[in-house]
């Protein structure tokens, strides 16, 4: 997975090392951190483009994020696309959870799925919630899932 910063700068280190460096740096600066992970996707032509973000929130001091973009030409239903977004987020969260525990950093996994049944994405809500909670992570859906709904949405 190729990760970058919002300014486009590539992250050369393995993502786990880059996250640890960021945590250590921010804690040395006196910031209390929370990490939120989310994904979003867009269909353009026959291509599904995904963005997964690791958002570092500094308590009352803003934040920053690491971004990964990927794409596939596989045709899929909306439900399958929503669950694929969740799977991408869970994969990253699982890879980082022991590191975040070690540094006592809270973790949330955000799903770009609407809690209002009038929206199509709602059809995947129960599955996504079960998947994320079943993995032991804190789950957030719209309107509280800013990592996926806003951050990943802007970079997909």
CSV table of C-alpha atoms in Angstrom, one decimal:
chain,number,residue,atom,x,y,z
A,1,UNK,CA,0.0,0.0,0.0
A,2,UNK,CA,1.3,3.4,-1.0
A,3,UNK,CA,0.5,6.0,1.6
A,4,UNK,CA,0.9,9.8,1.4
A,5,UNK,CA,0.2,13.0,3.3
A,6,UNK,CA,-2.5,15.5,2.3
A,7,UNK,CA,0.2,17.7,0.7
A,8,UNK,CA,1.0,14.8,-1.7
A,9,UNK,CA,4.3,13.9,0.0
A,10,UNK,CA,4.9,10.1,-0.1
A,11,UNK,CA,5.3,8.2,3.1
A,12,UNK,CA,8.4,6.1,2.5
A,13,UNK,CA,8.4,4.1,5.8
A,14,UNK,CA,6.1,1.1,6.3
A,15,UNK,CA,2.8,2.6,7.5
A,16,UNK,CA,3.1,1.2,11.0
A,17,UNK,CA,6.5,2.8,11.5
A,18,UNK,CA,5.2,6.2,10.1
A,19,UNK,CA,2.2,6.0,12.5
A,20,UNK,CA,4.5,5.3,15.4
A,21,UNK,CA,6.8,8.2,14.5
A,22,UNK,CA,3.8,10.5,14.3
A,23,UNK,CA,2.4,9.4,17.7
A,24,UNK,CA,5.8,9.8,19.4
A,25,UNK,CA,6.3,13.2,17.8
A,26,UNK,CA,2.8,14.5,18.8
A,27,UNK,CA,3.1,13.1,22.4
A,28,UNK,CA,6.5,14.8,22.8
A,29,UNK,CA,4.7,18.1,21.7
A,30,UNK,CA,2.2,17.5,24.5
A,31,UNK,CA,-0.8,16.5,22.4
A,32,UNK,CA,-3.4,14.0,23.4
A,33,UNK,CA,-4.3,11.9,20.3
A,34,UNK,CA,-7.2,9.9,18.9
A,35,UNK,CA,-6.9,8.0,15.6
A,36,UNK,CA,-9.9,7.6,13.3
A,37,UNK,CA,-9.8,5.3,10.3
A,38,UNK,CA,-12.3,5.5,7.5
A,39,UNK,CA,-12.7,4.7,3.8
A,40,UNK,CA,-14.8,6.1,0.9
A,41,UNK,CA,-15.3,5.1,-2.7
A,42,UNK,CA,-16.5,6.6,-6.0
A,43,UNK,CA,-17.5,4.8,-9.2
A,44,UNK,CA,-16.1,6.5,-12.3
A,45,UNK,CA,-16.8,4.8,-15.6
A,46,UNK,CA,-16.1,1.1,-14.9
A,47,UNK,CA,-13.6,1.9,-12.2
A,48,UNK,CA,-14.2,1.9,-8.4
A,49,UNK,CA,-11.8,4.3,-6.7
A,50,UNK,CA,-11.1,4.0,-2.9
A,51,UNK,CA,-9.5,6.2,-0.4
A,52,UNK,CA,-8.6,5.1,3.1
A,53,UNK,CA,-7.4,7.6,5.7
A,54,UNK,CA,-5.8,7.5,9.1
A,55,UNK,CA,-6.8,10.7,10.8
A,56,UNK,CA,-4.8,11.8,13.8
A,57,UNK,CA,-6.9,14.2,16.0
A,58,UNK,CA,-5.0,16.4,18.5
A,59,UNK,CA,-7.4,17.2,21.4
A,60,UNK,CA,-8.5,20.8,20.8
A,61,UNK,CA,-5.5,21.4,18.4
A,62,UNK,CA,-6.7,20.2,14.9
A,63,UNK,CA,-5.2,17.1,13.2
A,64,UNK,CA,-3.7,15.6,10.1
A,65,UNK,CA,-4.1,12.5,8.0
A,66,UNK,CA,-2.3,9.8,6.1
A,67,UNK,CA,-4.0,8.7,2.8
A,68,UNK,CA,-4.0,5.6,0.7
A,69,UNK,CA,-5.8,5.4,-2.7
A,70,UNK,CA,-6.6,2.3,-4.6
A,71,UNK,CA,-8.8,1.2,-7.5
A,72,UNK,CA,-10.5,-1.8,-9.0
A,73,UNK,CA,-12.4,-2.6,-12.2
A,74,UNK,CA,-14.5,-5.3,-10.4
A,75,UNK,CA,-18.2,-4.7,-10.9
A,76,UNK,CA,-20.1,-4.8,-7.5
A,77,UNK,CA,-23.3,-3.9,-5.9
A,78,UNK,CA,-23.6,-0.9,-3.6
A,79,UNK,CA,-23.8,-3.2,-0.6
A,80,UNK,CA,-20.6,-5.0,-1.6
A,81,UNK,CA,-18.8,-1.6,-2.2
A,82,UNK,CA,-19.8,-0.4,1.3
A,83,UNK,CA,-18.6,-3.6,2.9
A,84,UNK,CA,-15.3,-3.4,0.9
A,85,UNK,CA,-14.8,0.1,2.3
A,86,UNK,CA,-15.3,-1.2,5.8
A,87,UNK,CA,-13.0,-4.1,5.1
A,88,UNK,CA,-10.2,-1.7,4.0
A,89,UNK,CA,-10.7,0.4,7.2
A,90,UNK,CA,-10.7,-2.7,9.4
A,91,UNK,CA,-7.6,-4.1,7.7
A,92,UNK,CA,-5.7,-0.9,8.6
A,93,UNK,CA,-7.1,-0.7,12.1
A,94,UNK,CA,-6.2,-4.3,12.8
A,95,UNK,CA,-2.6,-3.6,11.6
A,96,UNK,CA,-2.3,-0.6,13.9
A,97,UNK,CA,-4.3,-1.6,17.0
A,98,UNK,CA,-1.5,-3.1,19.0
A,99,UNK,CA,0.7,0.0,18.3
A,100,UNK,CA,-2.1,2.3,19.3
A,101,UNK,CA,-2.7,0.3,22.5
A,102,UNK,CA,1.0,0.4,23.3
A,103,UNK,CA,0.9,4.3,23.1
A,104,UNK,CA,-2.6,4.5,24.8
A,105,UNK,CA,-4.2,6.2,21.7
A,106,UNK,CA,-7.9,5.8,21.3
A,107,UNK,CA,-9.1,4.3,18.0
A,108,UNK,CA,-12.4,4.6,16.1
A,109,UNK,CA,-13.4,3.0,12.8
A,110,UNK,CA,-15.7,5.1,10.7
A,111,UNK,CA,-18.1,3.8,8.0
A,112,UNK,CA,-19.5,6.0,5.3
A,113,UNK,CA,-22.9,4.4,5.8
A,114,UNK,CA,-26.1,6.4,6.6
A,115,UNK,CA,-28.1,5.5,9.7
A,116,UNK,CA,-31.2,6.9,8.0
A,117,UNK,CA,-33.1,4.0,6.3
A,118,UNK,CA,-34.1,6.4,3.5
A,119,UNK,CA,-30.6,6.3,2.1
A,120,UNK,CA,-29.4,3.4,0.0
A,121,UNK,CA,-26.2,2.9,1.9
A,122,UNK,CA,-28.2,2.0,5.0
A,123,UNK,CA,-28.7,-1.5,3.6
A,124,UNK,CA,-25.1,-2.3,4.7
A,125,UNK,CA,-25.3,-0.7,8.2
A,126,UNK,CA,-26.0,-3.9,10.2
A,127,UNK,CA,-23.3,-5.9,8.4
A,128,UNK,CA,-20.7,-3.1,8.7
A,129,UNK,CA,-21.5,-2.5,12.4
A,130,UNK,CA,-21.3,-6.2,13.2
A,131,UNK,CA,-18.0,-6.5,11.3
A,132,UNK,CA,-16.4,-3.5,13.1
A,133,UNK,CA,-17.7,-4.2,16.5
A,134,UNK,CA,-17.0,-7.9,16.1
A,135,UNK,CA,-13.3,-7.0,15.6
A,136,UNK,CA,-13.4,-5.1,18.9
A,137,UNK,CA,-13.2,-1.6,17.4
A,138,UNK,CA,-15.3,1.5,18.3
A,139,UNK,CA,-17.8,2.0,15.4
A,140,UNK,CA,-19.1,5.3,14.0
A,141,UNK,CA,-21.5,5.8,11.2
A,142,UNK,CA,-22.9,9.0,9.5
A,143,UNK,CA,-23.3,11.7,10.7
A,144,UNK,CA,-20.5,11.0,13.2
A,145,UNK,CA,-18.2,9.2,10.7
A,146,UNK,CA,-16.2,12.2,9.6
A,147,UNK,CA,-13.0,10.2,8.7
A,148,UNK,CA,-14.9,8.4,5.9
A,149,UNK,CA,-17.7,10.9,5.1
A,150,UNK,CA,-15.5,14.0,5.0
A,151,UNK,CA,-11.7,13.2,5.0
A,152,UNK,CA,-11.7,10.2,2.7
A,153,UNK,CA,-14.5,11.7,0.6
A,154,UNK,CA,-12.2,14.7,-0.2
A,155,UNK,CA,-9.3,12.5,-1.4
A,156,UNK,CA,-11.1,9.7,-3.4
